Coordinates of C-alpha atoms in Angstrom, one line a residue:
X1 CA 3.3 -12.4 8.0
X2 CA 5.7 -9.6 8.7
X3 CA 8.1 -8.4 6.0
X4 CA 10.8 -5.8 6.8
X5 CA 13.1 -4.0 4.4
X6 CA 16.8 -4.6 4.7
X7 CA 19.2 -2.7 2.5
X8 CA 22.9 -3.5 2.0
X9 CA 23.3 -5.8 5.0
X10 CA 21.6 -3.4 7.5
X11 CA 18.7 -4.3 9.6
X12 CA 15.1 -3.0 9.4
X13 CA 15.8 -0.2 11.9
X14 CA 18.5 1.2 9.6
X15 CA 16.3 1.4 6.5
X16 CA 13.8 4.2 6.2
X17 CA 10.4 3.9 4.5
X18 CA 8.7 7.0 3.2
X19 CA 5.3 7.6 1.5
X20 CA 5.7 10.3 -1.1
X21 CA 8.7 11.6 0.8
X22 CA 7.0 11.6 4.2
X23 CA 8.5 9.3 6.9
X24 CA 6.4 6.3 7.9
X25 CA 6.8 5.7 11.6
X26 CA 7.6 2.2 12.8
X27 CA 6.3 1.0 16.2
X28 CA 8.8 0.1 18.9
X29 CA 11.8 0.9 16.7
X30 CA 11.8 -2.5 15.0
X31 CA 11.5 -1.2 11.5
X32 CA 8.4 -0.6 9.3
X33 CA 6.5 -3.8 8.5
X34 CA 5.9 -3.5 4.7
X35 CA 4.0 -6.8 4.7
X36 CA 1.0 -5.0 6.2
X37 CA 0.5 -3.0 3.1
X38 CA -1.7 -3.9 0.2
X39 CA 0.0 -3.1 -3.2
X40 CA -3.3 -1.5 -4.4
X41 CA -2.9 2.2 -4.8
X42 CA 0.9 2.5 -5.0
X43 CA 2.3 3.5 -8.4
X44 CA 5.9 2.6 -7.8
X45 CA 8.6 2.1 -5.2
X46 CA 12.0 3.8 -5.4
X47 CA 14.8 2.0 -3.7
X48 CA 17.7 4.1 -2.4
X49 CA 20.9 2.1 -1.6
X50 CA 23.6 3.1 0.8
X51 CA 24.1 5.9 3.3
X52 CA 23.6 8.6 0.6
X53 CA 19.9 7.8 0.9
X54 CA 19.9 10.0 4.0
X55 CA 20.4 13.1 1.7
X56 CA 17.3 12.0 -0.3
X57 CA 15.0 10.5 2.3
X58 CA 16.3 12.1 5.5
X59 CA 17.9 11.0 8.8
X60 CA 17.4 7.4 9.6
X61 CA 18.3 6.0 6.2
X62 CA 21.6 4.6 7.4
X63 CA 21.8 1.7 4.9
X64 CA 19.2 2.9 2.5
X65 CA 15.5 3.2 2.2
X66 CA 12.3 2.9 0.0
X67 CA 10.1 5.7 -1.1
X68 CA 6.6 4.4 -1.9
X69 CA 5.0 6.7 -4.4
X70 CA 1.3 7.5 -5.0
X71 CA 0.8 9.7 -7.9
X72 CA -2.6 11.4 -8.3
X73 CA -4.8 9.4 -10.6
X74 CA -2.4 7.9 -13.1
X75 CA -5.1 7.1 -15.5
X76 CA -6.8 10.5 -15.6
X77 CA -4.0 13.1 -14.9
X78 CA -3.5 13.6 -18.7
X79 CA -7.0 12.8 -19.8
X80 CA -9.0 15.0 -22.1
X81 CA -12.5 15.6 -20.8
X82 CA -15.3 16.5 -23.2
X83 CA -16.7 19.9 -22.7
X84 CA -20.2 18.5 -22.0
X85 CA -19.4 15.8 -19.4
X86 CA -16.8 17.7 -17.4
X87 CA -15.9 14.5 -15.4
X88 CA -14.8 10.9 -15.7
X89 CA -14.6 8.1 -13.1
X90 CA -13.2 4.6 -12.8
X91 CA -14.0 2.1 -10.1
X92 CA -12.1 -1.2 -9.5
X93 CA -13.1 -3.9 -6.9
X94 CA -11.0 -7.0 -6.3
X95 CA -11.8 -9.9 -4.0
X96 CA -9.7 -12.9 -3.0
X97 CA -10.0 -15.9 -0.7
X98 CA -7.5 -18.6 0.2
X99 CA -6.7 -21.4 2.6
X100 CA -6.9 -21.0 6.4
X101 CA -9.9 -18.8 6.0
X102 CA -8.0 -16.0 4.3
X103 CA -9.9 -13.2 2.6
X104 CA -8.9 -9.9 1.0
X105 CA -10.9 -7.1 -0.6
X106 CA -9.6 -4.0 -2.4
X107 CA -11.5 -1.2 -3.9
X108 CA -10.4 2.0 -5.6
X109 CA -12.1 5.0 -7.0
X110 CA -10.4 7.5 -9.2
X111 CA -11.5 10.3 -11.3
X112 CA -11.2 13.8 -12.8
X113 CA -13.4 16.8 -13.0
X114 CA -12.9 20.1 -14.8
X115 CA -14.0 23.5 -13.7
X116 CA -15.6 26.3 -15.8
X117 CA -12.1 27.8 -16.3
X118 CA -10.8 24.4 -17.6
X119 CA -8.7 23.6 -14.6
X120 CA -8.7 20.0 -13.6
X121 CA -8.9 18.3 -10.2
X122 CA -8.1 14.6 -10.1
X123 CA -7.8 12.1 -7.3
X124 CA -7.8 8.6 -6.1
X125 CA -9.1 6.8 -3.0
X126 CA -8.1 3.2 -2.2
X127 CA -9.3 0.9 0.5
X128 CA -8.0 -2.6 1.3
X129 CA -9.0 -5.2 3.9
X130 CA -7.2 -8.5 4.6
X131 CA -7.8 -11.0 7.3
X132 CA -6.9 -14.6 8.0
X133 CA -8.1 -17.0 10.7
X134 CA -4.8 -18.8 10.3
X135 CA -5.7 -21.9 12.3
X136 CA -4.6 -25.1 10.6
X137 CA -4.3 -28.8 11.5
X138 CA -1.0 -30.7 11.6
X139 CA 0.6 -33.8 12.9
X140 CA 3.6 -33.4 15.2
X141 CA 6.7 -35.7 15.2
X142 CA 5.1 -38.2 17.6
X143 CA 2.1 -38.6 15.3
X144 CA -0.3 -36.6 17.4
X145 CA -2.8 -34.6 15.4
X146 CA -2.9 -31.0 16.6
X147 CA -4.2 -27.6 15.5
X148 CA -2.2 -24.4 15.3
X149 CA -4.4 -21.8 17.0
X150 CA -4.2 -18.0 17.4
X151 CA -2.4 -17.3 14.1
X152 CA -5.1 -14.7 13.2
X153 CA -4.4 -11.4 11.6
X154 CA -6.4 -8.5 10.3
X155 CA -5.2 -5.5 8.4
X156 CA -7.0 -2.5 7.0
X157 CA -5.6 0.3 4.7
X158 CA -6.9 3.6 3.3
X159 CA -4.9 5.7 0.9
X160 CA -5.8 8.8 -1.0
X161 CA -4.2 11.4 -3.3
X162 CA -5.5 14.5 -5.0
X163 CA -4.0 16.9 -7.6
X164 CA -4.8 20.1 -9.4
X165 CA -3.8 21.1 -13.0
X166 CA -4.4 24.4 -14.7
X167 CA -5.0 23.8 -18.4

């Protein structure tokens, strides 16, 4: 189901969505459908209200906007790595199923590695897949049993971030 951002009485075309400060393009000028995103991998969302958001986010933020932030490996960016291992990894896998043949899978991998000069490189990769057949039976006002057909949707998402720190 589509979900568009509206800020301070404006419509979805007047609100700008950015990912780490980079504009996210919306097809056909109808506004970005944030309902297509899985929340996996995003660290926070910063909401900017009013026309002053144009100074922060850029042209197109007439009524405001949202900056979706992905910070490199929130769990490892300040981690201490032992001198012998030189790396650490974490993997998370999540699965979900629901009514109307709805399924979702999310997986993330994040880690850190240190170099011989004790510099650290850390990063994260996130993948998400969601689909729903969407067909469901119902009874109309005349009592006739029917099936709602062709309400299917499929979404895929890949997100990555990488960072470098000199110790």
